């Protein structure tokens, strides 16, 4: 294949190949192809130095009211409009401008006109008219936007009943990927970074945390002050407020949580966080963010974890599994270098954050826990990647590392295993090319030092890699047949290379042998008893159950034997194990263990544990059972999750309308439950909030395959 052409970067750092004079979208050089942001039309015309938020949180009305001050410097002359990303849930009250005076002249204050235009289903365009007579290139000015925001996609208001302690309400924000435009008007792209500060006023008894490097609190005024002294993109600005307490777990780390789970969180983490940070610093250089704190959020948190600088958000449900907790926290620590310090300039190359962070996570676990453990976890994740690949097909464009957005496509739809695991495999291939993992560690340290606090594209990484290893450039390593860098970035399909994971054989070998025993029509019961799952790690057990799930449906006799051998044992294990066993139960329509499904769904109300089971129940013959359980639990579900489950339960695409679902014959088996199955009342289709795509039928992608930390 032809040599990669030397790239030219447009203003948004999107790669343009020479001699092209325009982006792929047809825009000329100097315009931005980022189709996921309304502000793409002119964010390159300004330098955002800093912004400040001043907010009052009203839990009774579930709204934030206040103002934002943006400090901007025009880069180009003649700019008459400032375009920011916003959202219909964010209501603008007024916009003012302050231009500092020069040579002793007074400051100029002006009220500005603006309009809000539709953009996509996940945002709007805020167009602010600027006074050309006073706006000059390289002369700073301030824009003040007074606004109120309510329940947009970034802001999650939880009534007290939805919190862990069920005593006080709580609110948190989740900005990834393009949600923070409903939190505050912004250049909602990872290509733009700035410092920020915030003042937050709250009712008595409420503690506020933000992803900031400094904080202060005035008890008398009930005001929290925050400052982030390092530049970050908009999506990494995060806030949580509620009944939160803390405990120090290291010299630069503390755990925050509701009082009822704080002790558990501290006991699960102990002194491990400082150890992991020290290992990471030894590999990749100094941790630049100062503090590394963790806040555990209620089960309504929509993802597993989020790498907000200085303050990782993580779902409390993961506390059940020590190994998954370990991996998730280490992954978020790795983002301190890869994703936060050096950020992908466009969501089309999300692997630059997630693939590198996954590689770094595994370097940390190898140093801290040994190669065998890391290989086991990697085998488990790559199994999930290949499962997803089989279901999607080799030519699905979502499997590209350099994805191409069409206008209106939400970048969050690219949060899949390819950005993590295919990206990890590419980084592992680069490491293998240099021939020495320690030399590659040195390269990554230099890469962070070179691009720290900036946003990059893939070509930045690859050019720096070939410059760091000139012998590879001389030997045309980027064009090795079948492994060309361009193919890695732009071809669909599985990774072109996977690392050697044989060091994990001591842990994965028993799993494979037990799977083979259960793979026969008449499993050898005596041989099976030689494998004691109670001595296995969580990752060994979930790998075993995932591979059984891949083989479903299983013969009824085999399911009966599996249930007899493991069901009671698995009842005492963590939720990551139990959900996989229950998916096997559901996909094989094994009614004797269905009460365990009910018990699990009555206890667990997080998206990552409910959605996969409801999808499997509705993809098979158990929809009536699913409807019944939903009506028993819906009051304890967050409204967003409730709408998602309604869509799964009452979707019309399969030819079953909502009005007919409740009339389905619900034959109660004596093995299901002692109580009769109640026909639910008819529901109207959900009409508010985001509506997910129709869920897949049985046998397609389960969310356990894509439910990964941010």
XYZ file of C-alpha atoms in Angstrom:
710
model
C 0.000 0.000 0.000
C 1.173 3.531 -0.720
C 3.082 5.385 1.962
C 1.009 7.497 4.314
C 1.002 11.032 3.011
C 2.264 13.789 5.218
C -0.818 15.300 6.865
C -1.992 18.857 6.937
C -4.180 19.813 9.876
C -7.173 22.052 9.546
C -8.078 24.363 12.405
C -9.720 21.563 14.363
C -6.637 19.371 13.775
C -8.618 17.065 11.531
C -6.159 15.374 9.177
C -6.217 16.573 5.573
C -4.021 14.729 3.108
C -1.789 16.761 0.856
C -2.429 18.067 -1.744
C -6.107 18.264 -0.785
C -7.290 21.770 0.020
C -10.485 20.733 1.770
C -11.824 18.387 4.414
C -13.723 15.257 3.461
C -16.935 17.123 4.188
C -16.120 19.604 1.427
C -15.136 22.475 3.688
C -12.096 24.496 2.832
C -8.930 24.536 4.886
C -9.579 26.717 7.922
C -13.056 25.311 8.445
C -13.881 22.447 10.767
C -15.395 19.117 9.770
C -16.570 18.255 13.282
C -20.231 17.557 12.575
C -21.126 16.853 16.220
C -20.804 20.474 17.388
C -22.725 23.563 16.315
C -19.716 25.680 17.307
C -17.596 24.010 14.610
C -18.348 26.931 12.333
C -16.209 29.367 14.308
C -14.587 27.991 17.468
C -11.232 28.257 15.690
C -11.790 32.024 15.525
C -11.400 32.383 19.295
C -9.050 31.374 22.063
C -11.017 30.387 25.161
C -8.758 31.388 28.047
C -11.029 30.598 30.971
C -14.647 30.341 32.007
C -16.429 30.721 35.323
C -19.736 29.227 36.457
C -21.865 30.729 39.226
C -24.771 28.414 39.978
C -27.535 27.937 42.514
C -28.860 24.387 42.858
C -32.573 24.027 43.569
C -33.373 20.414 44.412
C -37.092 21.037 44.880
C -37.475 22.412 41.348
C -34.627 20.299 39.910
C -32.895 23.155 38.215
C -29.622 25.079 38.198
C -29.792 28.845 37.810
C -26.961 31.318 37.454
C -24.490 32.621 34.950
C -21.373 31.792 33.020
C -18.523 34.159 32.169
C -16.318 33.255 29.196
C -12.984 34.996 28.686
C -12.269 34.955 24.953
C -9.592 36.302 22.657
C -10.442 36.747 18.955
C -7.787 35.190 16.737
C -9.079 36.418 13.388
C -10.291 39.876 12.339
C -13.859 40.625 11.341
C -15.564 37.961 13.442
C -19.124 39.104 14.058
C -20.706 36.002 15.587
C -19.808 33.686 18.454
C -21.396 30.236 18.116
C -21.647 27.968 21.144
C -23.198 24.557 21.685
C -26.259 24.458 23.905
C -29.403 22.353 24.418
C -33.194 22.898 24.458
C -33.247 22.127 28.201
C -30.969 25.140 28.826
C -32.893 28.409 28.816
C -30.985 31.635 28.091
C -32.140 34.756 29.995
C -29.657 37.357 28.765
C -26.172 37.769 27.304
C -23.831 40.675 28.017
C -20.362 41.655 26.855
C -17.514 43.389 28.663
C -14.557 44.789 26.711
C -11.721 46.090 28.914
C -10.765 49.681 28.241
C -7.377 50.677 26.888
C -5.045 53.575 27.698
C -7.085 54.656 30.705
C -10.453 54.492 28.943
C -13.311 52.827 30.854
C -14.504 49.284 30.260
C -17.280 48.900 27.701
C -20.447 47.025 28.721
C -22.969 45.949 26.097
C -26.117 43.840 25.992
C -25.920 41.416 23.093
C -28.547 39.943 20.806
C -28.659 36.213 20.201
C -30.726 33.432 18.741
C -30.938 29.675 19.390
C -31.234 27.465 16.322
C -31.958 23.734 16.070
C -28.865 21.633 15.423
C -29.382 17.941 16.206
C -31.546 15.875 18.521
C -28.815 16.189 21.160
C -28.149 19.921 20.996
C -28.810 23.415 19.684
C -26.773 26.281 18.267
C -26.413 29.472 20.298
C -25.529 32.330 17.915
C -24.360 35.512 19.657
C -23.945 38.732 17.650
C -20.725 40.539 18.544
C -20.179 44.313 18.296
C -17.664 44.657 15.485
C -16.768 48.184 16.616
C -15.117 46.994 19.856
C -14.079 43.377 19.169
C -10.487 43.390 17.965
C -8.074 40.508 17.200
C -5.942 39.450 20.201
C -7.873 41.747 22.537
C -9.588 39.808 25.332
C -13.258 40.309 26.121
C -15.832 38.647 28.348
C -19.243 37.198 27.584
C -21.701 36.709 30.453
C -24.599 34.309 29.840
C -27.403 34.152 32.400
C -29.344 30.927 32.149
C -31.338 28.160 33.820
C -30.873 24.491 33.048
C -33.131 21.674 34.146
C -33.049 18.006 33.236
C -30.951 17.834 30.091
C -28.843 14.803 29.191
C -25.885 15.979 31.308
C -27.817 16.576 34.535
C -29.219 13.703 36.574
C -31.500 14.695 39.454
C -32.140 11.834 41.871
C -34.978 11.885 44.354
C -34.028 10.597 47.790
C -35.607 7.218 46.999
C -33.101 6.674 44.176
C -30.000 7.289 46.282
C -28.128 4.663 48.272
C -29.142 6.088 51.646
C -32.646 7.131 50.549
C -32.536 10.141 52.887
C -31.559 13.142 50.734
C -31.770 13.919 47.006
C -28.621 14.015 44.885
C -27.602 15.485 41.543
C -24.658 14.649 39.322
C -23.539 15.555 35.821
C -22.188 13.324 33.086
C -20.641 15.223 30.172
C -19.173 12.501 27.955
C -19.307 12.780 24.994
C -21.443 15.782 24.016
C -23.808 16.165 26.968
C -22.306 19.134 28.816
C -23.863 21.537 26.307
C -26.980 21.035 28.458
C -24.972 21.951 31.611
C -23.470 25.199 30.281
C -23.039 26.763 26.812
C -19.652 25.722 25.461
C -17.399 24.673 22.632
C -18.459 21.068 23.168
C -15.464 19.438 21.511
C -12.356 17.771 22.954
C -10.292 19.969 20.610
C -10.864 23.032 22.835
C -9.362 23.141 26.326
C -9.382 25.843 28.972
C -9.147 26.368 32.700
C -12.345 26.993 34.639
C -13.659 28.027 38.044
C -17.048 27.724 39.715
C -19.134 29.041 42.573
C -21.975 26.756 43.652
C -24.688 27.666 46.159
C -26.654 24.845 47.778
C -29.129 24.180 50.599
C -27.868 23.311 54.054
C -26.534 19.782 54.445
C -25.515 19.410 50.814
C -21.877 18.791 49.867
C -20.708 19.767 46.371
C -17.753 18.234 44.521
C -16.352 19.136 41.112
C -13.599 17.903 38.829
C -11.305 20.685 40.006
C -7.797 20.927 41.390
C -8.712 23.339 44.211
C -11.812 23.831 46.360
C -13.033 25.860 49.320
C -16.251 26.051 51.337
C -17.978 28.838 53.247
C -20.281 27.171 55.768
C -21.942 30.455 56.714
C -22.934 31.231 53.113
C -23.308 27.565 52.028
C -21.107 28.351 49.034
C -18.551 26.040 47.440
C -15.705 27.475 45.351
C -13.755 25.462 42.778
C -10.838 26.094 40.448
C -9.304 23.895 37.762
C -5.842 25.312 37.093
C -5.091 22.955 34.193
C -6.820 23.197 30.783
C -9.546 20.620 30.186
C -12.179 20.090 27.471
C -15.821 20.788 28.248
C -16.799 17.133 28.656
C -14.461 16.741 31.665
C -16.217 19.411 33.754
C -18.292 17.494 36.298
C -20.347 18.198 39.415
C -22.022 16.109 42.102
C -24.011 17.387 45.087
C -25.738 15.502 47.864
C -25.269 13.863 51.231
C -21.597 12.989 50.762
C -18.893 12.226 53.296
C -15.238 11.374 52.810
C -12.360 9.333 54.168
C -8.713 9.749 53.248
C -7.147 6.644 51.713
C -3.736 8.061 50.804
C -1.602 11.189 50.797
C -3.380 12.582 47.720
C -6.588 10.527 47.594
C -9.882 10.320 49.404
C -13.095 8.418 48.864
C -16.409 10.258 48.791
C -19.739 8.467 49.146
C -23.061 8.527 50.899
C -22.560 7.630 54.574
C -24.212 4.225 54.231
C -21.608 2.928 51.759
C -18.492 4.898 52.744
C -17.068 2.224 55.038
C -17.525 -0.456 52.388
C -15.857 1.695 49.737
C -12.859 2.423 51.952
C -12.444 -1.227 52.906
C -12.507 -2.317 49.254
C -9.857 0.203 48.185
C -7.695 0.459 51.294
C -4.252 1.777 50.420
C -4.336 0.434 46.877
C -4.964 3.737 45.086
C -1.642 5.292 46.104
C 0.121 2.101 45.061
C -1.511 2.202 41.634
C -0.681 5.889 41.190
C 2.958 5.227 42.102
C 3.190 2.383 39.588
C 1.633 4.581 36.891
C 4.075 7.407 37.627
C 6.981 5.001 37.336
C 5.747 4.008 33.884
C 4.393 7.228 32.358
C 5.815 10.135 34.334
C 4.395 12.440 37.032
C 0.684 12.526 37.774
C -0.056 16.133 36.835
C -3.494 16.646 38.398
C -2.494 16.860 42.060
C -5.314 14.963 43.764
C -6.924 11.706 42.746
C -10.250 11.388 44.559
C -13.104 8.974 43.901
C -16.820 9.508 44.441
C -19.158 6.510 44.455
C -22.540 7.324 42.923
C -25.917 5.577 43.230
C -26.917 2.792 40.808
C -28.609 5.357 38.543
C -25.175 6.470 37.300
C -25.538 5.577 33.606
C -22.064 4.120 32.997
C -19.532 2.237 35.108
C -16.963 4.983 35.657
C -15.878 8.375 34.319
C -12.370 9.824 34.361
C -13.213 13.362 35.479
C -9.867 14.981 36.384
C -9.075 14.958 40.115
C -12.405 13.236 40.836
C -13.297 9.876 39.277
C -17.033 9.122 39.212
C -17.799 5.431 39.677
C -20.999 3.471 40.166
C -21.473 2.034 43.650
C -22.830 -1.229 42.226
C -19.287 -2.217 41.253
C -18.303 -2.458 44.936
C -19.642 -6.024 44.901
C -16.771 -7.191 42.707
C -13.287 -6.394 43.978
C -11.604 -7.402 40.706
C -13.895 -5.325 38.486
C -13.496 -2.408 40.912
C -9.716 -2.761 40.695
C -9.721 -2.750 36.891
C -12.153 0.150 36.617
C -10.266 2.399 39.034
C -6.900 1.617 37.418
C -8.402 2.361 33.992
C -9.575 5.758 35.222
C -6.164 6.420 36.775
C -4.599 5.676 33.373
C -6.821 8.355 31.859
C -4.917 10.884 33.972
C -2.238 10.551 31.306
C -4.139 9.254 28.280
C -7.395 11.100 27.644
C -7.145 13.876 30.224
C -3.585 15.193 29.870
C -3.436 14.288 26.168
C -6.871 14.173 24.556
C -8.249 13.010 21.225
C -9.021 16.160 19.213
C -12.132 14.592 17.678
C -14.558 11.890 18.796
C -13.898 10.167 15.485
C -10.612 9.016 17.032
C -11.792 8.084 20.504
C -9.319 5.177 20.543
C -6.529 7.707 21.196
C -8.017 8.040 24.662
C -9.521 4.623 25.317
C -7.043 2.397 23.477
C -4.030 4.053 25.088
C -5.704 4.107 28.523
C -6.505 0.393 28.209
C -2.893 -0.343 27.286
C -1.683 1.781 30.220
C -4.146 0.090 32.567
C -2.691 -3.295 31.623
C 0.872 -2.104 32.069
C -0.099 -1.001 35.588
C -1.808 -4.290 36.454
C 1.138 -6.265 35.062
C 3.530 -4.384 37.325
C 1.192 -4.556 40.334
C -0.370 -8.032 39.997
C 1.660 -9.972 37.468
C 1.391 -10.897 33.826
C -0.968 -13.839 34.331
C -3.692 -11.691 35.892
C -3.409 -9.087 33.134
C -3.561 -11.754 30.415
C -6.680 -13.267 31.998
C -8.467 -9.912 32.036
C -7.344 -9.256 28.452
C -8.600 -12.654 27.246
C -11.963 -11.899 28.873
C -12.215 -8.527 27.074
C -10.965 -9.813 23.709
C -13.499 -12.636 23.911
C -16.169 -9.943 24.198
C -14.644 -8.045 21.252
C -14.748 -11.099 18.992
C -18.278 -11.873 20.158
C -19.296 -8.391 19.094
C -17.415 -8.815 15.813
C -19.245 -12.054 14.986
C -22.583 -10.399 15.557
C -21.840 -7.176 13.675
C -19.926 -8.703 10.769
C -16.446 -7.888 9.524
C -17.525 -4.900 7.417
C -19.380 -2.861 10.013
C -17.975 0.703 10.028
C -18.237 1.008 13.832
C -15.238 -1.342 13.999
C -12.949 1.275 12.442
C -10.506 3.099 14.682
C -11.007 6.241 12.596
C -14.762 6.403 12.467
C -16.509 8.859 10.166
C -19.461 10.763 11.567
C -22.417 11.714 9.493
C -24.269 14.899 10.473
C -26.595 14.289 13.395
C -24.807 11.183 14.670
C -24.275 11.287 18.414
C -20.603 10.557 19.213
C -21.721 8.580 22.255
C -22.824 5.862 19.850
C -19.134 5.069 19.316
C -18.668 4.025 22.936
C -18.043 0.392 22.069
C -15.382 -2.238 22.593
C -13.531 -1.412 19.376
C -12.331 1.943 20.701
C -10.979 0.115 23.745
C -9.794 -3.291 22.592
C -8.941 -2.757 18.937
C -7.229 0.444 20.022
C -5.370 -1.533 22.699
C -4.252 -4.081 20.109
C -2.890 -1.330 17.849
C -0.933 0.184 20.739
C 0.323 -3.301 21.647
C 1.456 -3.731 18.046
C 3.404 -0.457 18.243
C 5.013 -1.738 21.427
C 5.905 -5.006 19.727
C 7.442 -3.115 16.793
C 9.948 -1.341 19.027
C 10.994 -4.709 20.454
C 11.336 -3.669 24.108
C 8.412 -2.864 26.377
C 10.589 -0.631 28.566
C 11.614 1.406 25.520
C 7.937 1.753 24.664
C 7.272 2.964 28.224
C 9.907 5.635 27.588
C 8.166 6.591 24.360
C 4.840 7.002 26.159
C 6.479 9.201 28.813
C 7.952 11.384 26.073
C 4.594 11.467 24.234
C 2.848 12.756 27.361
C 5.542 15.348 27.959
C 5.355 16.526 24.336
C 1.570 16.855 24.049
C 0.537 17.454 27.678
C -2.634 19.575 28.015
C -3.231 19.531 24.266
C -5.505 17.615 21.910
C -4.080 15.380 19.181
C -5.015 13.342 16.140
C -3.695 9.892 15.291
C -1.078 11.268 12.964
C 0.466 13.231 15.843
C 0.937 10.000 17.775
C 2.260 8.031 14.812
C 4.629 10.761 13.617
C 6.019 11.097 17.125
C 6.362 7.306 17.378
C 8.368 7.069 14.145
C 10.457 10.052 15.178
C 11.194 8.443 18.544
C 12.229 5.189 16.843
C 14.013 6.381 13.675
C 15.129 2.850 12.828
C 11.479 1.864 12.418
C 10.897 4.816 10.113
C 13.938 3.874 8.059
C 12.673 0.285 7.797
C 9.198 1.484 6.699
C 7.550 -0.177 9.701
C 4.356 1.771 9.020
C 3.899 -0.083 5.711
C 4.518 -3.689 6.717
C 2.294 -5.765 4.484
C -1.000 -6.581 6.118
C -0.195 -4.432 9.151
C -0.007 -0.985 7.589
C -0.844 1.852 9.964
C -3.420 3.094 7.489
C -5.184 -0.292 7.547
C -5.208 -0.244 11.339
C -6.937 3.123 11.296
C -9.340 2.800 8.394
C -10.176 -0.874 7.853
C -13.235 -2.519 9.332
C -12.980 -5.814 11.127
C -11.009 -7.389 13.976
C -7.544 -6.272 15.084
C -4.737 -7.027 12.648
C -2.585 -8.181 15.564
C -3.229 -9.445 19.086
C -0.593 -9.655 21.814
C 0.717 -12.977 23.097
C -1.430 -13.896 26.093
C 0.072 -17.315 26.791
C 1.384 -16.082 30.149
C -2.196 -16.225 31.365
C -2.491 -19.914 30.597
C -2.222 -20.904 34.241
C -5.522 -19.050 34.817
C -7.285 -19.404 31.465
C -6.332 -23.072 30.974
C -8.689 -24.442 33.658
C -11.500 -22.312 32.254
C -10.997 -23.727 28.772
C -10.826 -27.315 30.037
C -14.039 -26.941 32.035
C -15.784 -25.369 29.028
C -14.756 -28.359 26.929
C -16.213 -30.754 29.507
C -19.537 -28.925 29.416
C -19.437 -28.771 25.618
C -20.541 -32.391 25.240
C -24.115 -33.669 25.221
C -23.337 -35.832 28.267
C -20.838 -33.983 30.484
C -18.601 -36.146 32.696
C -19.901 -35.333 36.169
C -16.908 -36.843 37.950
C -14.405 -34.856 35.891
C -16.422 -31.678 36.414
C -16.263 -32.002 40.205
C -12.472 -31.649 40.055
C -12.975 -27.961 39.199
C -13.872 -25.885 42.260
C -15.326 -22.547 41.141
C -15.257 -21.257 44.710
C -11.461 -21.052 44.419
C -11.526 -19.231 41.089
C -11.116 -15.513 40.611
C -14.035 -13.436 39.381
C -12.460 -13.048 35.941
C -12.033 -16.824 35.611
C -15.669 -17.388 36.558
C -17.115 -14.728 34.237
C -14.916 -15.983 31.378
C -16.318 -19.475 31.924
C -19.916 -18.232 32.056
C -19.471 -15.999 29.008
C -18.236 -18.951 26.989
C -21.199 -21.037 28.144
C -23.450 -18.164 27.136
C -21.855 -18.188 23.680
C -22.920 -21.837 23.314
C -26.534 -21.245 24.306
C -29.068 -22.651 23.751
C -27.828 -25.713 25.588
C -29.610 -29.081 25.859
C -32.109 -29.099 28.715
C -30.259 -31.974 30.404
C -27.053 -29.948 30.363
C -28.836 -26.914 31.819
C -30.243 -29.074 34.600
C -26.793 -30.404 35.395
C -25.299 -26.907 35.287
C -27.950 -25.619 37.679
C -27.408 -28.551 40.041
C -23.640 -27.999 39.993
C -23.415 -24.213 40.261
C -26.674 -22.394 40.925
C -26.466 -22.366 44.724
C -22.744 -21.552 44.629
C -23.231 -18.631 42.245
C -25.974 -17.194 44.465
C -23.257 -16.190 46.915
C -21.036 -14.495 44.325
C -20.983 -10.908 43.089
C -23.360 -9.356 40.570
C -20.884 -9.596 37.666
C -20.964 -13.374 38.077
C -24.661 -13.717 38.816
C -25.902 -11.685 35.854
C -24.024 -13.975 33.474
C -25.505 -17.090 35.038
C -28.970 -15.542 34.905
C -28.521 -14.677 31.235
C -27.739 -18.346 30.625
C -30.919 -19.237 32.531
C -33.019 -16.833 30.448
C -31.533 -17.657 27.051
C -32.122 -21.344 27.716
C -35.662 -20.780 29.086
C -34.715 -22.707 32.216
C -37.785 -22.056 34.359
C -36.613 -23.693 37.625
C -34.068 -20.878 38.135
C -36.320 -18.037 37.011
C -37.096 -16.961 40.622
C -33.391 -16.097 40.869
C -33.859 -13.691 37.946
C -36.720 -12.026 39.789
C -34.681 -11.696 42.985
C -31.764 -10.193 41.088
C -33.919 -7.600 39.314
C -35.696 -6.717 42.563
C -32.301 -5.928 44.110
C -30.348 -4.341 41.264
C -31.576 -1.140 39.654
C -28.535 -0.058 37.628
C -28.588 0.073 33.854
C -25.638 -2.294 33.488
C -27.464 -5.103 35.309
C -31.082 -4.550 34.290
C -30.954 -3.836 30.555
C -29.120 -7.050 29.506
C -31.586 -9.242 31.385
C -34.652 -7.427 30.082
C -33.311 -7.658 26.535
C -32.827 -11.402 26.905
C -36.216 -11.893 28.563
C -37.976 -10.033 25.765
C -35.899 -11.681 23.062
C -37.151 -15.092 24.135
C -40.455 -16.401 25.455
C -40.452 -14.681 28.842
C -41.756 -11.209 28.013
C -44.756 -11.539 30.353
C -42.453 -12.398 33.229
C -40.326 -9.348 32.356
C -43.389 -7.075 32.294
C -44.475 -8.330 35.700
C -41.058 -7.738 37.272
C -40.853 -4.297 35.666
C -44.112 -3.246 37.321
C -42.811 -4.478 40.659
C -39.595 -2.437 40.400
C -40.321 0.608 38.234
C -40.805 2.982 41.159
C -37.148 2.398 42.142
C -35.772 3.002 38.644
C -34.451 6.305 37.366
C -36.874 7.801 34.801
C -34.279 7.494 32.026
C -33.784 3.791 32.727
C -37.523 3.323 33.083
C -38.029 4.744 29.591
C -35.327 2.469 28.193
C -36.973 -0.600 29.715
C -40.393 0.497 28.479
C -38.934 0.698 25.003
C -37.546 -2.838 25.341
C -40.747 -4.245 26.809
C -43.276 -2.456 24.640
C -41.466 -1.939 21.361
C -43.637 -2.142 18.273
C -40.993 -3.124 15.727
C -41.574 -6.820 16.257
C -45.232 -6.455 15.377
C -46.460 -6.378 18.985
C -48.029 -3.096 20.010
C -48.181 -1.773 23.530
C -51.882 -2.303 23.762
C -51.538 -5.964 22.912
C -48.648 -6.717 25.247
C -50.814 -6.489 28.325
C -53.322 -8.861 26.750
C -50.808 -11.592 25.992
C -51.702 -14.940 27.544
C -49.500 -15.106 30.638
C -49.410 -18.748 31.602
C -47.866 -19.083 35.010
C -45.666 -22.110 35.490
C -45.599 -23.529 39.022
C -41.817 -23.306 38.912
C -41.831 -19.563 38.291
C -43.484 -18.183 41.363
C -46.240 -19.099 43.736
C -48.215 -15.979 42.901
C -50.171 -15.633 39.657
C -48.844 -13.441 36.880
C -50.718 -10.154 36.800
C -51.558 -8.513 33.502
C -50.205 -4.948 33.700
C -52.247 -1.931 32.707
C -51.762 -0.602 29.215
C -49.030 2.048 28.894
C -48.835 4.771 26.318
C -45.552 4.883 24.426
C -42.954 6.982 26.218
C -43.068 10.458 24.743
C -40.358 12.360 26.592
C -36.637 12.002 26.964
C -34.182 10.172 24.742
C -35.473 7.046 23.083
C -32.882 4.366 22.446
C -32.786 2.315 19.305
C -34.758 -0.887 19.298
C -32.882 -3.426 21.400
C -31.456 -6.479 19.682
C -33.202 -9.781 19.711
C -31.893 -12.787 21.630
C -28.420 -13.763 20.524
C -27.290 -10.312 19.475
C -25.123 -7.857 21.362
C -25.787 -7.838 25.083
C -24.819 -4.708 26.979
C -22.410 -6.740 29.083
C -20.257 -6.771 25.947
C -20.162 -3.008 25.568
C -20.713 -1.757 29.105
C -17.261 -0.391 29.708
C -15.811 2.427 31.737
C -15.479 5.724 30.048
